[in-house]
GROMACS .gro file of C-alpha atoms in nm:
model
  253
    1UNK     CA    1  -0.051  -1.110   2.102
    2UNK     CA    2  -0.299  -1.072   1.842
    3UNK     CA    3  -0.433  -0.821   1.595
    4UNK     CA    4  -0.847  -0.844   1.566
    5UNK     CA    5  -1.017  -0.788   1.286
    6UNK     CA    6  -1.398  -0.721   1.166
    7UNK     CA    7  -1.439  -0.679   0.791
    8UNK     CA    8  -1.116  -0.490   0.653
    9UNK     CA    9  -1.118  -0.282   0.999
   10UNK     CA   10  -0.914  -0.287   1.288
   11UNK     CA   11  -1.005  -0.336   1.666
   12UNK     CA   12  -0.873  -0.055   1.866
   13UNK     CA   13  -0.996  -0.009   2.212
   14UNK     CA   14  -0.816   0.230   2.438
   15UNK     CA   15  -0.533   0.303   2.290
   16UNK     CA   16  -0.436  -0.057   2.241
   17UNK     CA   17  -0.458  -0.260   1.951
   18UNK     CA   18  -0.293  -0.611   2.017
   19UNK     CA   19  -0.431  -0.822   2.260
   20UNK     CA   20  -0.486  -1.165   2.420
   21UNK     CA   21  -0.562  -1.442   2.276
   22UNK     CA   22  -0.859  -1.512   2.554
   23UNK     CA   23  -0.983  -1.173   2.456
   24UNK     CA   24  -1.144  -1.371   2.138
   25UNK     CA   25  -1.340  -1.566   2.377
   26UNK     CA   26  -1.579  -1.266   2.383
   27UNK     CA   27  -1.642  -1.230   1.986
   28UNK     CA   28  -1.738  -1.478   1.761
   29UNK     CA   29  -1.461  -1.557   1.562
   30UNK     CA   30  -1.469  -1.609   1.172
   31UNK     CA   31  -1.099  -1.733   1.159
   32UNK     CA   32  -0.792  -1.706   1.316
   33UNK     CA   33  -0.403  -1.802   1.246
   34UNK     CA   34  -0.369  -1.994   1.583
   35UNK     CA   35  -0.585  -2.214   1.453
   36UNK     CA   36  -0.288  -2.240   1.116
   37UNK     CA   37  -0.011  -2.479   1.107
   38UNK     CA   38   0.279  -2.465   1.339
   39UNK     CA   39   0.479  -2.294   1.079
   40UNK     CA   40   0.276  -2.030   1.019
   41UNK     CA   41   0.279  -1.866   1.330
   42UNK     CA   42   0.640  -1.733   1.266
   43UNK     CA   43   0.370  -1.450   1.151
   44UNK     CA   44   0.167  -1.183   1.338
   45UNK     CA   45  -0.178  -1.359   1.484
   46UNK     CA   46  -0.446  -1.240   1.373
   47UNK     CA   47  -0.823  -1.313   1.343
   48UNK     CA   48  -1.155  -1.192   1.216
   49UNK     CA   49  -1.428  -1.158   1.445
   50UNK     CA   50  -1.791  -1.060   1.428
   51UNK     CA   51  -2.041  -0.867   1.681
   52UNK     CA   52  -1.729  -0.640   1.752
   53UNK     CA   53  -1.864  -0.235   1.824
   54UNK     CA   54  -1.827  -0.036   1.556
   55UNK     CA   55  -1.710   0.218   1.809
   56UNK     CA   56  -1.422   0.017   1.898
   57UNK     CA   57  -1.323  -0.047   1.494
   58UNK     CA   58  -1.145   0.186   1.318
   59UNK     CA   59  -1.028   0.192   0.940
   60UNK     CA   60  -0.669   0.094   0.830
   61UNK     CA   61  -0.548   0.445   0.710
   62UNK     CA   62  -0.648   0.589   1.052
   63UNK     CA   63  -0.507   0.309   1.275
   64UNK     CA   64  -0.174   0.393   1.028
   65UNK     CA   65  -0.207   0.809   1.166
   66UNK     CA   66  -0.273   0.681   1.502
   67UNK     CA   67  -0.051   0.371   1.567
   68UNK     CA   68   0.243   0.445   1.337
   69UNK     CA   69   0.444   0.349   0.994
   70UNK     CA   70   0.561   0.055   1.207
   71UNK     CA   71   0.236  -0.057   1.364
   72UNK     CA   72   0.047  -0.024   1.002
   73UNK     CA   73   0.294  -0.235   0.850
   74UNK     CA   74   0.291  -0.549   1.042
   75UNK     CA   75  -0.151  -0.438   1.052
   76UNK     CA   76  -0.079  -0.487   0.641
   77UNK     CA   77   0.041  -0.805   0.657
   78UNK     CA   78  -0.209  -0.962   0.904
   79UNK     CA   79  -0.513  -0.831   0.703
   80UNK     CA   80  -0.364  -0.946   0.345
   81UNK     CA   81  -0.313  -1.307   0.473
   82UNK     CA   82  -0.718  -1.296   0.652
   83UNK     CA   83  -0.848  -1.163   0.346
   84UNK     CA   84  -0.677  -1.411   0.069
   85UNK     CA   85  -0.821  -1.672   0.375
   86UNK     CA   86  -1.163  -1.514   0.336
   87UNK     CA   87  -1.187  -1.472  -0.021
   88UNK     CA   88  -1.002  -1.740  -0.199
   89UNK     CA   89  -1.116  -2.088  -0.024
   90UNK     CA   90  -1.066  -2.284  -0.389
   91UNK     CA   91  -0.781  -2.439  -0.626
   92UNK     CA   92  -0.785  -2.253  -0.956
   93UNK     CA   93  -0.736  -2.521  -1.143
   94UNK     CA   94  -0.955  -2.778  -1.026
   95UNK     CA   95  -1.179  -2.661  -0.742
   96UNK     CA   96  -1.061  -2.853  -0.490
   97UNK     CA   97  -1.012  -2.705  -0.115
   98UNK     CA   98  -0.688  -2.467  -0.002
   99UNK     CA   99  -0.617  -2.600   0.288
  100UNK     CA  100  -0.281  -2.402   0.430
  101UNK     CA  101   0.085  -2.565   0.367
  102UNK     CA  102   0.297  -2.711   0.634
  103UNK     CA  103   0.636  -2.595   0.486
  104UNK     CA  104   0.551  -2.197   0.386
  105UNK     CA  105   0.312  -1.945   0.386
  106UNK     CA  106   0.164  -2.091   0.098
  107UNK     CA  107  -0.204  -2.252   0.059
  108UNK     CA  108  -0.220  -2.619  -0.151
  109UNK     CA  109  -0.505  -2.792  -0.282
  110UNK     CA  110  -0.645  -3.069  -0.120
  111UNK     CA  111  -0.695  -3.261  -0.431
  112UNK     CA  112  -0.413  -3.194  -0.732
  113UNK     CA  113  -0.161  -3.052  -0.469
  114UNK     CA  114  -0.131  -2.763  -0.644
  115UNK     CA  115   0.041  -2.448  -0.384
  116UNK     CA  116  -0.069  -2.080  -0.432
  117UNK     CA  117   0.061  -1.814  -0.274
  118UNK     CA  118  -0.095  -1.477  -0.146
  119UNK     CA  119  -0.104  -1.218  -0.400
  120UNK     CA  120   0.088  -0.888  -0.402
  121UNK     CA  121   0.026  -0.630  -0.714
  122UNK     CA  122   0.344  -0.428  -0.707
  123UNK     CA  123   0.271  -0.046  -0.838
  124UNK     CA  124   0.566   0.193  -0.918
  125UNK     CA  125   0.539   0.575  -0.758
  126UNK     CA  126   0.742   0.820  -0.904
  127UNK     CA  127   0.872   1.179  -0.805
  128UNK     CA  128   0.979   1.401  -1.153
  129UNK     CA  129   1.163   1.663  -1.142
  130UNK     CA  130   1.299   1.997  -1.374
  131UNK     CA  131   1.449   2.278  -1.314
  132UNK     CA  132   1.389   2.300  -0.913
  133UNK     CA  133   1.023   2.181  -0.960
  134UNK     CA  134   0.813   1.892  -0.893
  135UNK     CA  135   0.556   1.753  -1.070
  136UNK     CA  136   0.271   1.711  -0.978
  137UNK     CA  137  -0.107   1.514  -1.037
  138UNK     CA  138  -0.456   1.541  -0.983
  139UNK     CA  139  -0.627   1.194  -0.969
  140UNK     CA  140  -1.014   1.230  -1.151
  141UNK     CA  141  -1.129   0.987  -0.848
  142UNK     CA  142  -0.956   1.242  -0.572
  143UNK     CA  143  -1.098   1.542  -0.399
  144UNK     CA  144  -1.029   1.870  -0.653
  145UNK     CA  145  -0.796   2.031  -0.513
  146UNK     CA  146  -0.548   1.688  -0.381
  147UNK     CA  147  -0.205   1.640  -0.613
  148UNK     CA  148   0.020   1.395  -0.580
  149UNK     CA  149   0.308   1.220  -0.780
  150UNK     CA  150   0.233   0.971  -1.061
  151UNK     CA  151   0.177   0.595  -0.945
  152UNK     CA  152   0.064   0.275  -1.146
  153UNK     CA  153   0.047  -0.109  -1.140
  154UNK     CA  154   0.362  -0.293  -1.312
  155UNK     CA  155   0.232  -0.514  -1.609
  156UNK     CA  156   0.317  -0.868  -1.665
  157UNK     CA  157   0.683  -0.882  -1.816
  158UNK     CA  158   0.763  -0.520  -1.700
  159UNK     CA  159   1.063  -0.412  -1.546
  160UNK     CA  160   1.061  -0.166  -1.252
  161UNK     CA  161   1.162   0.100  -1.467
  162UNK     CA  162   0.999   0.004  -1.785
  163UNK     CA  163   0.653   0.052  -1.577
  164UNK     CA  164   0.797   0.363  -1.426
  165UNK     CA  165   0.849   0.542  -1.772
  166UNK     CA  166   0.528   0.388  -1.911
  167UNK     CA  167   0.300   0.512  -1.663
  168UNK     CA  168   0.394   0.878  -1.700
  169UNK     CA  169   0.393   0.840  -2.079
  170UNK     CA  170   0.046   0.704  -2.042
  171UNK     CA  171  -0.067   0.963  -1.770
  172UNK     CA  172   0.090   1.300  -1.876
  173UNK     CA  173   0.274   1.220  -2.194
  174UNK     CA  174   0.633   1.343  -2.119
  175UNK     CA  175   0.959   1.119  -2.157
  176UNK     CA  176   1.175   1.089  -1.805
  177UNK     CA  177   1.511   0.976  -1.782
  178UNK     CA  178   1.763   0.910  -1.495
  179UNK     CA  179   1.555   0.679  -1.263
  180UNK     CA  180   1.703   0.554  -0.991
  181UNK     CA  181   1.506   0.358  -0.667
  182UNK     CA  182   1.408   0.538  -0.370
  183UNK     CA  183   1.187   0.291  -0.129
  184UNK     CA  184   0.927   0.069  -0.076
  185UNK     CA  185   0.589   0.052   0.082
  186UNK     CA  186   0.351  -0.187   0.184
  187UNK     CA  187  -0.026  -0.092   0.102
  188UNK     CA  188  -0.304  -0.328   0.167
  189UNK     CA  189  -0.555  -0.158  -0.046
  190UNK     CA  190  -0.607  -0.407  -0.135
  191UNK     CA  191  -0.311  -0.581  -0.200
  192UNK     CA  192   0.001  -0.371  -0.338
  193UNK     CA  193   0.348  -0.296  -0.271
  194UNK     CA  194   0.465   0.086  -0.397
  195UNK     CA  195   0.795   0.086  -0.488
  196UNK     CA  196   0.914   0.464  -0.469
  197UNK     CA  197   1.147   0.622  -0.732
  198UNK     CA  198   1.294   0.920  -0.834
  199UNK     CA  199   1.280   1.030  -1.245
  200UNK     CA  200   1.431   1.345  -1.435
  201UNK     CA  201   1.226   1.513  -1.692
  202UNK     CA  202   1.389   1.453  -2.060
  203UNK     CA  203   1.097   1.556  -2.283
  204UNK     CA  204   0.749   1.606  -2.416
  205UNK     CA  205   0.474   1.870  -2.316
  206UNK     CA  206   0.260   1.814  -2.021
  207UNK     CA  207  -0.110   1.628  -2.115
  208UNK     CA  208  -0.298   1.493  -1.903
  209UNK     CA  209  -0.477   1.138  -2.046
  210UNK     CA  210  -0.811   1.315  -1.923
  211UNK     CA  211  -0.960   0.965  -1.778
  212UNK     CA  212  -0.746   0.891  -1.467
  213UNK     CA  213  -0.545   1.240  -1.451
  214UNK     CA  214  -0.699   1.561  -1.539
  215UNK     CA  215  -0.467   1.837  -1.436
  216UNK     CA  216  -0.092   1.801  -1.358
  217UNK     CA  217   0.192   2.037  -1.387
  218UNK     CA  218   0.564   2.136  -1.204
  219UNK     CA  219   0.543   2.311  -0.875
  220UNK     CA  220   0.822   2.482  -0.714
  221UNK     CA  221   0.863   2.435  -0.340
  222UNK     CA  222   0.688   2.756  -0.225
  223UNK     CA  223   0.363   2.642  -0.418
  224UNK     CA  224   0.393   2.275  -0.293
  225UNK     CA  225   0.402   2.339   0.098
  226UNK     CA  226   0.063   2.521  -0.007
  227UNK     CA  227  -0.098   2.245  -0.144
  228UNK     CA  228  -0.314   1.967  -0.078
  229UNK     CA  229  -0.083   1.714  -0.076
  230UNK     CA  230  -0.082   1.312   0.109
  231UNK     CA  231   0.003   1.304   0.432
  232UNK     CA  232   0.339   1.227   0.554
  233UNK     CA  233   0.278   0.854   0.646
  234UNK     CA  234   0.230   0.760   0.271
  235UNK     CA  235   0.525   0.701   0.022
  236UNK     CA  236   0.378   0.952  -0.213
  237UNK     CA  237   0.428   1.197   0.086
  238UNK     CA  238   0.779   1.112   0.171
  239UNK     CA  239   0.915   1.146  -0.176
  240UNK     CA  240   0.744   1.460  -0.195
  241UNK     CA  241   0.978   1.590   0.118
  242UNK     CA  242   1.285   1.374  -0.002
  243UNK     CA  243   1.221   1.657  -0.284
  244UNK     CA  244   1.139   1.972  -0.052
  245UNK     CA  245   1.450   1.881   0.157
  246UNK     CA  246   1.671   1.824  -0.131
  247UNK     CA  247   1.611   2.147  -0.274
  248UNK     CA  248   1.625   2.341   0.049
  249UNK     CA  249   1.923   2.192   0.093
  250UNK     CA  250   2.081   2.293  -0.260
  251UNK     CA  251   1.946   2.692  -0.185
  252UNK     CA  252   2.131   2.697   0.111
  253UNK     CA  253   2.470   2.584  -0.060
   0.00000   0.00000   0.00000
């Protein structure tokens, strides 16, 4: 079976969206992993077509409401490996041609050997709590009235944690403490891998930078299930609940 794709969207036609592989024979087709090493089809097929219907196409955040956590996932993988296909074709270091490895999922150059591998930007997400209350974001790119939890891209030389307590120093200026792992996502937008974690206030007064985050404050439970919040397929979204359930959990003790 085989996931079809045009651009950075999804063929879904009927309810189905994994099909054939003489269903191509209808589009013209850009690329495709059958046509990849023996190795690499251990991996979901997949392959980018042209001339599809837009009708038929939908994006990858509503094939992930429609299809599933599960679904999205393996959707995440299969468009991450087409697009480092479709948008890195040259070696870095001396322009020769990636042609794909025999022994991994990795890419070598034709000419110096040289292997690269497809790029993943890991970004830390990060529930904060005190006293019974969450905090909470707005993002100066979001609609005004969405919140969510703080999330950033780890630097070079970071530790998981290190980026965790840098990014809400940058972002809101308070000091956390007590961080401990909660769960990963995958998150082809383009490339990134959230890894989830809870964080305990310690100190500091709430400011928001003003660039990225403009407002951002602690919510209690009853104001949270009022807000706009992400929806429950995102890791934002679940450690939002982890928190809701926790604490409902806690009253009723």
């Amino acid at each position: 079976m085989m996931l079809i794709f045009c651009g950075n969207k999804i063929l879904m036609k009927d309810g189905v969206y994994d099909f054939d592989e003489d269903y191509l024979s209808s589009f013209d087709v850009n690329r495709s992993s059958e046509t990849l090493p023996e190795n690499w089809q251990k991996i979901t097929s997949w392959a980018e077509c042209e001339n599809i219907p837009d009708e038929e196409l939908i994006s990858l955040r509503d094939f992930w409401h429609i299809a599933g956590d599960k679904a999205f996932t393996i959707a995440s993988g299969a468009l991450q490996f087409m697009s480092w296909f479709r948008n890195v074709k040259l070696c870095s270091s001396c322009g020769g041609k990636l042609i794909p490895n025999e022994n991994d999922y990795g890419r070598k150059c034709e000419a110096c050997g040289k292997i690269f591998y497809a790029p993943i930007s890991p970004a830390v997400i990060t529930a904060i709590e005190h006293d019974g209350k969450l905090l909470l974001a707005h993002n100066a790119a979001w609609p005004d009235n969405r919140y969510s939890v703080i999330a950033g891209f780890v630097e070079p030389g970071e530790r998981l944690e290190e980026a965790v307590r840098r990014e809400i120093k940058e972002e809101v200026s308070i000091e956390v403490d007590d961080v401990k792992y909660f769960g990963s996502q995958t998150w082809p937008f383009p490339n990134s891998l959230m890894l989830g974690f809870n964080a305990k206030y310690s100190s500091g007064e709430i400011k928001p930078d003003g660039t990225e985050i403009t407002r951002a404050g602690f919510f209690t439970p009853e104001e949270i299930i009022n807000m706009n919040i992400p929806d429950k397929a995102s890791i934002a979204r679940k450690l939002i609940d982890n928190f809701l359930l926790r604490i409902s959990c806690n009253s009723q003790i």
